[in-house]
Amino acid sequence: MPQQFPAEARLNAERRQWLHWAGAAVLAALALAAPASGRAQEADAVARGRYLATAANCVGCHTEPNGAEYAGGRALKTPFGTFYGPNITPHPEQGIGSWSDEDFLRALKRGLSPEGHPYYPAFPYTSFAGITDADALAIKAFLFSLPPSDRPSRAHDLSFPYSIRLALWPWRWLYFDPEPPPVAADASAETARGAYLVESLGHCGECHTPRNWLGARNEDRKLAGNVDGPEGDKAPNITPDPDTGLGSWSREDVIRVLETGLLPDFDAVGGAMGEVVRATSKLTAEDRAAIAAYLATVPGVPNPDAPATQPEF
Amino acid sequence: MRFGNRVAVAAAAGALVIAVGLGSGAIRTEAAMGAKDVIETRQKAMKELGGHMKAINGFVEKGEGDAAMVAEHATAIAQTSMKIPELFPEGTSLADSHGVKTAAKPEIWSDRPGFEKAAMSLGTEAEELAEAAKGGDKQAIAAAFGELGKNGCGGCHSNFRQKQD
């Protein structure tokens, strides 16, 4: 160790002390500021996630009638059997409380559990695959802000052969395309936003596009209506076909049904769509308009078996 | 007079058999007619509700008419809402055999309290719209109209109606 003159040593000691206090002050300031801005960011993500979860209507399948929101349990009757939406509150055992960001992204966008098991496509991961990672993680932040529920998730009740979970692997290989449908190069920002809401977040095609006997959506008849919708309901044609779709609806007609549930003949939608309107009525007016704008651009497909209500002239 | 008595008894019995036969036949037709009439009456009532909604929408979307007109239609909806439970008597669901097309799900009877609550909420939402109309604020009217469609009409249709076509 080099020897120091006493004066120099004293100066160094003072300097060190000064540096020590200055450093401590800076650290303290950072320590106070960081969580504050972190908290603000988190609150922002939760609010954004709440809106996105509404657009995706997570509550629709993951909540039992009159039950705790997102605690699971709602029965979804389909031609393949009855599915029960699981508990997605942040409970560490019964919910998704132990999931990492990666677990959540893989489940939402790839349809795989944290253990790597495939989900049934009743969980619309084939649509959610198009959700951006940032939006997906905002949804996770929102879900993790909910009160945890210890309600256990219920096993699905499926008919043979759909009860064979291993069969989901070849199904994925045949039908799962993680790429969202491409948006036309000349699409306006509004139409592109509408495409994201309809195709990915809002997963409209899960009910309005018909499925084959293996449950895969027939994209050649995208949004052209499905006679075998959930709960035995018909999901009508929402393509711009003039006779059996929305071709004769005005833009206001489309926006109105999303906002109020009222059809162009002033009947009110029922069944599963009645539930969906609870979600779409909470969207911004801009987002409802974007949905209407995008629906006007998809190919029109006639479907007399599941026609949309036609306006009276 | 024994023979006469027997004739009288036989005649009376015969008449009774015929009367009962006719009567039950009449009762059967009346029940079937009843279901048909009830279903047609309520479908007409629903159409009328739609007409009121259409008129109110004209004001909300295109500024047709005035707030007083909105209040009138909303009050009419509230009044009809009170008659809804009696328009759905037993034996008139889509699962009953009356030969008439109806969208009334059996849940209307298996969850009667839920159904009556849903019908009542149509009345409550309509009264709120009537109040908003009396206030005259267009934004409040539009908001109450949306709630009426979504929760009033839609609240019942979501759980208790299954469209047949």
mmCIF file of C-alpha atoms in Angstrom, chain A residues 63-68 72-75:
data_model
loop_
_atom_site.group_PDB
_atom_site.id
_atom_site.type_symbol
_atom_site.label_atom_id
_atom_site.label_comp_id
_atom_site.label_asym_id
_atom_site.label_seq_id
_atom_site.Cartn_x
_atom_site.Cartn_y
_atom_site.Cartn_z
ATOM 1 C CA THR A 63 -66.859 -16.811 -15.771
ATOM 2 C CA GLU A 64 -69.760 -18.854 -14.469
ATOM 3 C CA PRO A 65 -73.208 -17.179 -14.520
ATOM 4 C CA ASN A 66 -73.370 -15.051 -11.345
ATOM 5 C CA GLY A 67 -69.888 -16.357 -10.400
ATOM 6 C CA ALA A 68 -66.654 -14.496 -9.590
ATOM 7 C CA GLY A 72 -63.822 -20.083 -14.557
ATOM 8 C CA GLY A 73 -66.624 -22.555 -14.828
ATOM 9 C CA ARG A 74 -68.872 -21.444 -17.656
ATOM 10 C CA ALA A 75 -70.054 -24.391 -19.764
#
